[in-house]
Amino acid sequence: MTVQNTRWAAVVAVAAGTFSVVTTELLPVGLLTPIRAELGISAGAAGLLVTVPGLVAAVAAPAVPLAAGRLDRRFVLCALAGLLAAANLVSAASSSFAALLAARVVLGVVIGGFWALAAGLAVRLARPSSAGTATSVIFSGVAIASVLGVPASTFLAEAAGWRAAFAAMGFAALALLAALALLLPPLPPSAPLRPRDMASLLRVPGVRAGVSLVALLVTGHFTAYTYVRPILEQISGLAPALIGTTLLLYGVAGVAGNFVAGAVAVRDVRRSLLAVITLVTAATLLLPALGGSPAVAIALVVVWGLAYGGVSVSGQTLLLQSAPDRPEAASALLVAVFNAAIALGALVGGRVADAVSVPAVLWTGGILAALSATALLTARRSTATAPAPRP
């Protein structure tokens, strides 16, 4: 294998890692109904399976790189892959909601640490001329997990039960551990991340705008998306098998959205984000009004997936353009905000679902997504003359 091929094999291994951790984070989204039925919990309580790891990940994203200090990042990533396997296998064997929730706490550490470290590796694993493509490949793991992980778990749960979905991800994490150990080169930190690095980033106008945008948009998305299965059951009357197919189409559209948005973001990140915000807002606000038609509901979910697939790569590009000299700190900050927003969205969605109705989460999510456009206006002013990210 040539040096160039070895570099790309390492990039793909990291992408597989981001896919695995984010798929595991979102696994309960497609399994809410069977988990609730077996464990006897409310929709709001089930939402904690997404909220809790998101909150832990938000803390772990800066904490793990800080705690890792000068440890080789290859060793840290392999250790996190081992923890991922353990969290999934314990989840599969859990006999109570408390045990399942405890495993999700461990998962939160893995999500925050792995994603924060992986996000800044593209510029180290690929040639400088290919750093943009490598970033899209690594973030394709996030996009594919966000849009294919849920439908895949839904299909598996329908065939073999929700525990089988967690067990499958546990064994996949063991394979990931082997791949990372074999394919990653030594990755000593170029400079240990310090607490003041994170604080100083928030003084950069473009970073502040990007953080606000991601917080609002991702919170809005997960306020609605956490309950996508009961939404499609109650509004559109879709059968479980058709819901799985719909989410699979959502996934395919989202993977395409990741690469389309990545290509656009390199040239004009504001245009990419504006398209994402507009389509997410339109899909979530139109679904309760028009989703009574199964065909229209499926079409809107596909548009939703296409748009959301571009969030991660566009958000990362915006922060790297705003702070091109601090990629690891910018990545850690993005991951912290992203996962806090996932947790907050699931929490808000749970409260709205319990207090009002499940369909009402769509209105709430759509309004929050629309509000992110105000942050985009600030980002436009602060990044209009910013340079492209450099390794």
Tab-separated table of C-alpha atoms in Angstrom:
chain	number	residue	atom	x	y	z
A	1	MET	CA	0.000	0.000	0.000
A	2	THR	CA	1.400	3.393	-0.975
A	3	VAL	CA	1.846	6.220	1.512
A	4	GLN	CA	-1.052	8.081	-0.113
A	5	ASN	CA	-3.332	5.037	0.147
A	6	THR	CA	-2.281	4.546	3.757
A	7	ARG	CA	-3.245	8.149	4.515
A	8	TRP	CA	-6.694	7.675	3.011
A	9	ALA	CA	-7.198	4.339	4.769
A	10	ALA	CA	-6.575	6.161	8.052
A	11	VAL	CA	-9.052	8.894	7.076
A	12	VAL	CA	-11.692	6.265	6.293
A	13	ALA	CA	-11.011	4.523	9.623
A	14	VAL	CA	-11.611	7.791	11.475
A	15	ALA	CA	-14.797	8.328	9.448
A	16	ALA	CA	-15.916	4.838	10.498
A	17	GLY	CA	-15.293	5.903	14.080
A	18	THR	CA	-17.391	9.041	13.816
A	19	PHE	CA	-20.106	6.956	12.171
A	20	SER	CA	-20.060	4.434	15.018
A	21	VAL	CA	-20.197	6.923	17.881
A	22	VAL	CA	-22.911	9.106	16.346
A	23	THR	CA	-24.977	6.077	15.273
A	24	THR	CA	-24.862	4.837	18.856
A	25	GLU	CA	-25.806	8.279	20.156
A	26	LEU	CA	-28.874	8.407	17.909
A	27	LEU	CA	-29.797	4.717	18.178
A	28	PRO	CA	-32.757	5.307	20.545
A	29	VAL	CA	-34.402	7.654	18.005
A	30	GLY	CA	-35.425	4.695	15.860
A	31	LEU	CA	-36.090	2.461	18.873
A	32	LEU	CA	-38.234	4.702	21.091
A	33	THR	CA	-41.440	2.731	20.624
A	34	PRO	CA	-40.085	-0.765	21.464
A	35	ILE	CA	-37.883	0.550	24.317
A	36	ARG	CA	-40.853	2.367	25.852
A	37	ALA	CA	-43.016	-0.730	25.519
A	38	GLU	CA	-40.523	-3.108	27.144
A	39	LEU	CA	-39.283	-0.828	29.932
A	40	GLY	CA	-42.607	0.879	30.634
A	41	ILE	CA	-41.451	4.501	30.375
A	42	SER	CA	-42.972	7.697	28.964
A	43	ALA	CA	-41.956	9.409	25.733
A	44	GLY	CA	-40.226	12.129	27.747
A	45	ALA	CA	-38.257	9.603	29.808
A	46	ALA	CA	-37.214	7.736	26.668
A	47	GLY	CA	-35.895	11.020	25.299
A	48	LEU	CA	-33.357	11.031	28.157
A	49	LEU	CA	-31.534	8.242	26.323
A	50	VAL	CA	-30.550	10.912	23.799
A	51	THR	CA	-30.433	13.884	26.184
A	52	VAL	CA	-28.061	12.407	28.778
A	53	PRO	CA	-25.239	11.287	26.460
A	54	GLY	CA	-25.532	14.588	24.619
A	55	LEU	CA	-25.017	16.537	27.844
A	56	VAL	CA	-22.096	14.346	28.892
A	57	ALA	CA	-20.567	14.653	25.415
A	58	ALA	CA	-20.813	18.437	25.582
A	59	VAL	CA	-18.596	18.361	28.679
A	60	ALA	CA	-16.332	15.585	27.393
A	61	ALA	CA	-15.583	17.320	24.076
A	62	PRO	CA	-13.185	19.836	25.663
A	63	ALA	CA	-12.426	17.712	28.750
A	64	VAL	CA	-11.019	14.642	26.962
A	65	PRO	CA	-8.469	16.573	24.820
A	66	LEU	CA	-7.492	18.584	27.900
A	67	ALA	CA	-7.073	15.438	30.016
A	68	ALA	CA	-5.228	13.601	27.226
A	69	GLY	CA	-2.463	16.201	27.341
A	70	ARG	CA	0.520	14.858	25.422
A	71	LEU	CA	-0.832	11.324	24.959
A	72	ASP	CA	-0.668	10.003	21.410
A	73	ARG	CA	-4.081	10.596	19.826
A	74	ARG	CA	-4.010	7.122	18.266
A	75	PHE	CA	-3.925	5.566	21.741
A	76	VAL	CA	-6.721	7.837	22.971
A	77	LEU	CA	-8.959	7.044	19.986
A	78	CYS	CA	-8.409	3.299	20.432
A	79	ALA	CA	-9.254	3.537	24.137
A	80	LEU	CA	-12.449	5.403	23.311
A	81	ALA	CA	-13.387	2.725	20.751
A	82	GLY	CA	-13.034	0.114	23.505
A	83	LEU	CA	-15.336	2.121	25.771
A	84	LEU	CA	-17.817	2.407	22.904
A	85	ALA	CA	-17.959	-1.370	22.566
A	86	ALA	CA	-18.508	-1.768	26.311
A	87	ALA	CA	-21.288	0.849	26.427
A	88	ASN	CA	-23.180	-0.806	23.575
A	89	LEU	CA	-22.882	-4.337	24.914
A	90	VAL	CA	-24.013	-3.236	28.388
A	91	SER	CA	-26.973	-1.444	26.765
A	92	ALA	CA	-27.939	-4.640	24.951
A	93	ALA	CA	-27.909	-6.588	28.223
A	94	SER	CA	-29.634	-3.929	30.372
A	95	SER	CA	-32.579	-5.218	32.389
A	96	SER	CA	-33.756	-1.800	33.608
A	97	PHE	CA	-34.026	1.790	32.440
A	98	ALA	CA	-31.454	2.852	35.066
A	99	ALA	CA	-28.849	0.403	33.741
A	100	LEU	CA	-29.481	1.495	30.164
A	101	LEU	CA	-29.154	5.155	31.154
A	102	ALA	CA	-25.864	4.450	32.983
A	103	ALA	CA	-24.425	2.895	29.834
A	104	ARG	CA	-25.491	5.983	27.929
A	105	VAL	CA	-23.498	8.157	30.359
A	106	VAL	CA	-20.338	6.227	29.425
A	107	LEU	CA	-21.295	6.645	25.796
A	108	GLY	CA	-21.399	10.418	26.290
A	109	VAL	CA	-17.715	10.449	27.236
A	110	VAL	CA	-16.894	8.490	24.081
A	111	ILE	CA	-18.959	10.718	21.812
A	112	GLY	CA	-17.465	13.967	23.051
A	113	GLY	CA	-13.876	12.754	23.145
A	114	PHE	CA	-13.812	10.859	19.856
A	115	TRP	CA	-15.636	13.468	17.805
A	116	ALA	CA	-13.556	16.340	19.195
A	117	LEU	CA	-10.265	14.613	18.372
A	118	ALA	CA	-11.396	13.221	15.016
A	119	ALA	CA	-12.706	16.530	13.694
A	120	GLY	CA	-9.249	18.086	13.556
A	121	LEU	CA	-7.357	15.072	12.161
A	122	ALA	CA	-8.041	15.651	8.466
A	123	VAL	CA	-5.288	18.239	8.189
A	124	ARG	CA	-2.832	15.779	9.779
A	125	LEU	CA	-3.760	12.606	7.912
A	126	ALA	CA	-4.161	14.013	4.386
A	127	ARG	CA	-1.938	16.133	2.192
A	128	PRO	CA	-2.582	19.889	2.508
A	129	SER	CA	-4.117	19.968	-0.967
A	130	SER	CA	-6.597	17.241	0.059
A	131	ALA	CA	-7.455	18.516	3.543
A	132	GLY	CA	-10.864	19.797	2.462
A	133	THR	CA	-11.822	16.459	0.924
A	134	ALA	CA	-10.527	14.584	3.968
A	135	THR	CA	-12.624	16.798	6.237
A	136	SER	CA	-15.735	15.958	4.190
A	137	VAL	CA	-14.914	12.241	4.378
A	138	ILE	CA	-14.473	12.324	8.164
A	139	PHE	CA	-17.676	14.305	8.584
A	140	SER	CA	-19.442	11.938	6.219
A	141	GLY	CA	-19.275	9.518	9.148
A	142	VAL	CA	-21.338	11.973	11.188
A	143	ALA	CA	-23.720	12.615	8.294
A	144	ILE	CA	-24.153	8.940	7.434
A	145	ALA	CA	-24.750	8.108	11.097
A	146	SER	CA	-27.252	10.912	11.490
A	147	VAL	CA	-29.206	9.829	8.453
A	148	LEU	CA	-28.529	6.110	7.919
A	149	GLY	CA	-27.802	4.891	11.442
A	150	VAL	CA	-31.367	5.477	12.621
A	151	PRO	CA	-33.142	3.710	9.725
A	152	ALA	CA	-30.658	0.833	9.853
A	153	SER	CA	-31.316	0.357	13.565
A	154	THR	CA	-35.054	0.566	12.922
A	155	PHE	CA	-34.879	-2.240	10.357
A	156	LEU	CA	-32.746	-4.393	12.675
A	157	ALA	CA	-35.036	-3.770	15.644
A	158	GLU	CA	-38.072	-4.777	13.588
A	159	ALA	CA	-36.331	-8.028	12.647
A	160	ALA	CA	-34.581	-8.981	15.891
A	161	GLY	CA	-35.535	-6.531	18.656
A	162	TRP	CA	-33.990	-3.321	19.983
A	163	ARG	CA	-31.328	-5.149	22.003
A	164	ALA	CA	-29.924	-6.648	18.807
A	165	ALA	CA	-29.313	-3.133	17.465
A	166	PHE	CA	-27.144	-2.249	20.476
A	167	ALA	CA	-25.327	-5.599	20.331
A	168	ALA	CA	-24.550	-5.110	16.643
A	169	MET	CA	-23.018	-1.701	17.365
A	170	GLY	CA	-20.989	-3.230	20.199
A	171	PHE	CA	-19.373	-5.773	17.893
A	172	ALA	CA	-18.898	-3.102	15.226
A	173	ALA	CA	-17.007	-1.020	17.801
A	174	LEU	CA	-14.623	-3.926	18.434
A	175	ALA	CA	-13.904	-4.067	14.699
A	176	LEU	CA	-13.363	-0.306	14.770
A	177	LEU	CA	-10.817	-0.683	17.574
A	178	ALA	CA	-8.823	-3.133	15.456
A	179	ALA	CA	-8.989	-0.876	12.384
A	180	LEU	CA	-7.803	2.196	14.274
A	181	ALA	CA	-4.927	0.296	15.868
A	182	LEU	CA	-3.790	-1.026	12.477
A	183	LEU	CA	-4.344	1.979	10.225
A	184	LEU	CA	-3.658	5.119	12.245
A	185	PRO	CA	-0.089	6.436	12.303
A	186	PRO	CA	1.379	7.825	15.532
A	187	LEU	CA	-0.460	11.069	16.290
A	188	PRO	CA	1.343	12.990	19.025
A	189	PRO	CA	-0.413	16.294	19.784
A	190	SER	CA	1.174	19.276	18.074
A	191	ALA	CA	0.432	21.322	21.199
A	192	PRO	CA	-1.600	20.314	24.264
A	193	LEU	CA	-4.991	21.989	24.421
A	194	ARG	CA	-5.274	24.463	27.305
A	195	PRO	CA	-8.438	25.808	28.983
A	196	ARG	CA	-7.629	29.357	27.933
A	197	ASP	CA	-7.557	28.259	24.280
A	198	MET	CA	-11.271	27.480	24.477
A	199	ALA	CA	-12.104	30.741	26.248
A	200	SER	CA	-10.132	32.843	23.779
A	201	LEU	CA	-11.997	31.323	20.831
A	202	LEU	CA	-15.254	32.804	22.060
A	203	ARG	CA	-13.763	36.265	21.642
A	204	VAL	CA	-13.570	35.696	17.869
A	205	PRO	CA	-16.759	37.189	16.318
A	206	GLY	CA	-17.093	34.519	13.632
A	207	VAL	CA	-16.755	31.756	16.206
A	208	ARG	CA	-19.427	33.290	18.432
A	209	ALA	CA	-21.781	33.593	15.461
A	210	GLY	CA	-21.072	30.029	14.358
A	211	VAL	CA	-21.649	28.647	17.843
A	212	SER	CA	-24.990	30.467	18.112
A	213	LEU	CA	-26.074	29.248	14.679
A	214	VAL	CA	-25.197	25.611	15.370
A	215	ALA	CA	-26.836	25.738	18.809
A	216	LEU	CA	-30.168	27.003	17.467
A	217	LEU	CA	-30.242	24.891	14.303
A	218	VAL	CA	-29.262	21.587	15.914
A	219	THR	CA	-31.541	22.164	18.911
A	220	GLY	CA	-34.426	22.787	16.530
A	221	HIS	CA	-33.623	19.736	14.457
A	222	PHE	CA	-33.447	17.341	17.407
A	223	THR	CA	-36.495	18.833	19.101
A	224	ALA	CA	-38.394	17.366	16.164
A	225	TYR	CA	-36.201	14.518	14.897
A	226	THR	CA	-35.954	12.710	18.238
A	227	TYR	CA	-39.664	11.939	17.804
A	228	VAL	CA	-39.677	11.287	14.063
A	229	ARG	CA	-41.017	7.744	14.418
A	230	PRO	CA	-44.092	8.636	16.520
A	231	ILE	CA	-44.566	11.718	14.295
A	232	LEU	CA	-44.835	9.549	11.192
A	233	GLU	CA	-47.088	7.103	13.038
A	234	GLN	CA	-49.496	9.756	14.342
A	235	ILE	CA	-49.563	12.346	11.532
A	236	SER	CA	-49.109	10.183	8.459
A	237	GLY	CA	-50.296	6.805	9.706
A	238	LEU	CA	-47.247	5.027	8.293
A	239	ALA	CA	-46.705	1.365	9.170
A	240	PRO	CA	-43.413	0.419	10.889
A	241	ALA	CA	-41.939	-1.088	7.715
A	242	LEU	CA	-42.710	2.046	5.704
A	243	ILE	CA	-41.239	4.235	8.446
A	244	GLY	CA	-37.983	2.319	8.125
A	245	THR	CA	-38.028	2.842	4.360
A	246	THR	CA	-38.773	6.549	4.806
A	247	LEU	CA	-35.871	6.987	7.203
A	248	LEU	CA	-33.628	5.100	4.796
A	249	LEU	CA	-34.545	7.583	2.050
A	250	TYR	CA	-33.867	10.378	4.545
A	251	GLY	CA	-30.462	8.823	5.063
A	252	VAL	CA	-29.537	8.571	1.409
A	253	ALA	CA	-30.547	12.203	0.905
A	254	GLY	CA	-28.508	13.246	3.929
A	255	VAL	CA	-25.333	11.560	2.718
A	256	ALA	CA	-25.715	13.412	-0.571
A	257	GLY	CA	-26.350	16.614	1.370
A	258	ASN	CA	-23.093	16.204	3.288
A	259	PHE	CA	-20.962	16.141	0.147
A	260	VAL	CA	-22.958	18.798	-1.698
A	261	ALA	CA	-22.806	21.145	1.290
A	262	GLY	CA	-19.108	20.411	1.759
A	263	ALA	CA	-18.355	21.370	-1.836
A	264	VAL	CA	-20.421	24.555	-1.573
A	265	ALA	CA	-19.044	25.481	1.861
A	266	VAL	CA	-15.449	25.539	0.619
A	267	ARG	CA	-16.466	28.294	-1.809
A	268	ASP	CA	-19.199	30.059	0.203
A	269	VAL	CA	-20.033	28.675	3.636
A	270	ARG	CA	-22.808	31.221	4.188
A	271	ARG	CA	-24.668	30.053	1.081
A	272	SER	CA	-24.388	26.462	2.251
A	273	LEU	CA	-25.728	27.303	5.714
A	274	LEU	CA	-28.557	29.444	4.338
A	275	ALA	CA	-29.767	26.545	2.193
A	276	VAL	CA	-29.568	24.170	5.161
A	277	ILE	CA	-31.509	26.522	7.458
A	278	THR	CA	-34.191	27.223	4.851
A	279	LEU	CA	-34.843	23.579	4.015
A	280	VAL	CA	-34.825	22.305	7.620
A	281	THR	CA	-37.245	25.074	8.619
A	282	ALA	CA	-39.550	24.456	5.657
A	283	ALA	CA	-39.661	20.684	6.148
A	284	THR	CA	-40.417	20.804	9.868
A	285	LEU	CA	-43.075	23.520	9.584
A	286	LEU	CA	-44.830	21.970	6.583
A	287	LEU	CA	-44.909	18.407	7.903
A	288	PRO	CA	-47.687	18.939	10.495
A	289	ALA	CA	-49.788	20.823	7.939
A	290	LEU	CA	-49.276	18.574	4.908
A	291	GLY	CA	-48.052	15.317	6.425
A	292	GLY	CA	-51.481	13.711	6.460
A	293	SER	CA	-50.660	12.573	2.932
A	294	PRO	CA	-48.100	9.753	3.210
A	295	ALA	CA	-46.482	10.706	-0.105
A	296	VAL	CA	-46.050	14.342	0.946
A	297	ALA	CA	-44.764	13.310	4.366
A	298	ILE	CA	-42.136	11.056	2.814
A	299	ALA	CA	-41.068	13.815	0.402
A	300	LEU	CA	-40.697	16.331	3.240
A	301	VAL	CA	-38.655	13.881	5.312
A	302	VAL	CA	-36.316	13.373	2.340
A	303	VAL	CA	-35.868	17.155	1.983
A	304	TRP	CA	-35.213	17.326	5.722
A	305	GLY	CA	-32.489	14.691	5.409
A	306	LEU	CA	-30.878	16.418	2.424
A	307	ALA	CA	-30.639	19.652	4.400
A	308	TYR	CA	-29.506	18.254	7.733
A	309	GLY	CA	-26.787	16.184	6.072
A	310	GLY	CA	-24.906	19.439	5.436
A	311	VAL	CA	-24.969	20.802	8.986
A	312	SER	CA	-21.801	19.204	10.393
A	313	VAL	CA	-19.452	19.948	7.511
A	314	SER	CA	-20.803	23.482	7.048
A	315	GLY	CA	-20.546	24.271	10.750
A	316	GLN	CA	-16.995	22.912	10.929
A	317	THR	CA	-15.992	24.926	7.867
A	318	LEU	CA	-17.414	28.118	9.370
A	319	LEU	CA	-15.488	27.705	12.629
A	320	LEU	CA	-12.238	26.766	10.881
A	321	GLN	CA	-12.519	29.793	8.617
A	322	SER	CA	-13.014	31.947	11.698
A	323	ALA	CA	-10.082	30.389	13.626
A	324	PRO	CA	-7.814	28.682	11.055
A	325	ASP	CA	-4.810	28.581	13.407
A	326	ARG	CA	-6.597	26.598	16.171
A	327	PRO	CA	-8.278	23.586	14.525
A	328	GLU	CA	-8.334	21.249	17.567
A	329	ALA	CA	-9.745	23.920	19.884
A	330	ALA	CA	-12.332	24.939	17.269
A	331	SER	CA	-13.323	21.310	16.738
A	332	ALA	CA	-13.671	20.687	20.481
A	333	LEU	CA	-15.858	23.782	20.844
A	334	LEU	CA	-18.051	22.771	17.900
A	335	VAL	CA	-18.530	19.263	19.264
A	336	ALA	CA	-19.370	20.586	22.733
A	337	VAL	CA	-22.014	22.935	21.349
A	338	PHE	CA	-23.334	20.362	18.868
A	339	ASN	CA	-23.872	17.718	21.526
A	340	ALA	CA	-25.323	20.157	24.036
A	341	ALA	CA	-27.783	21.125	21.307
A	342	ILE	CA	-28.650	17.470	20.650
A	343	ALA	CA	-29.340	17.011	24.361
A	344	LEU	CA	-31.314	20.242	24.641
A	345	GLY	CA	-33.333	19.414	21.545
A	346	ALA	CA	-34.255	15.981	22.877
A	347	LEU	CA	-35.154	17.541	26.248
A	348	VAL	CA	-37.305	20.281	24.694
A	349	GLY	CA	-38.960	17.756	22.415
A	350	GLY	CA	-39.751	15.500	25.360
A	351	ARG	CA	-41.328	18.325	27.345
A	352	VAL	CA	-43.397	19.471	24.365
A	353	ALA	CA	-44.453	15.902	23.520
A	354	ASP	CA	-45.588	15.234	27.098
A	355	ALA	CA	-47.188	18.655	27.732
A	356	VAL	CA	-48.786	19.325	24.326
A	357	SER	CA	-48.522	16.546	21.741
A	358	VAL	CA	-45.973	14.700	19.653
A	359	PRO	CA	-46.825	16.641	16.443
A	360	ALA	CA	-46.240	19.927	18.319
A	361	VAL	CA	-42.506	19.218	18.425
A	362	LEU	CA	-42.379	20.003	14.697
A	363	TRP	CA	-43.597	23.574	15.195
A	364	THR	CA	-41.148	24.116	18.048
A	365	GLY	CA	-38.231	22.677	16.099
A	366	GLY	CA	-39.052	24.667	12.981
A	367	ILE	CA	-39.180	27.964	14.867
A	368	LEU	CA	-35.809	27.308	16.528
A	369	ALA	CA	-34.260	26.398	13.173
A	370	ALA	CA	-35.617	29.595	11.628
A	371	LEU	CA	-34.078	31.663	14.440
A	372	SER	CA	-30.620	30.366	13.492
A	373	ALA	CA	-30.820	32.603	10.411
A	374	THR	CA	-30.259	35.603	12.696
A	375	ALA	CA	-26.892	34.155	13.716
A	376	LEU	CA	-26.069	33.596	10.050
A	377	LEU	CA	-26.365	37.336	9.434
A	378	THR	CA	-23.701	37.929	12.092
A	379	ALA	CA	-21.557	35.140	10.659
A	380	ARG	CA	-21.788	36.741	7.220
A	381	ARG	CA	-20.378	40.017	8.474
A	382	SER	CA	-17.592	38.386	10.467
A	383	THR	CA	-16.452	35.824	7.857
A	384	ALA	CA	-16.871	37.840	4.680
A	385	THR	CA	-13.133	38.369	4.408
A	386	ALA	CA	-11.931	35.369	6.413
A	387	PRO	CA	-9.308	33.103	4.803
A	388	ALA	CA	-9.975	29.493	3.979
A	389	PRO	CA	-8.858	27.036	6.685
A	390	ARG	CA	-5.239	25.897	6.505
A	391	PRO	CA	-3.565	22.936	8.132
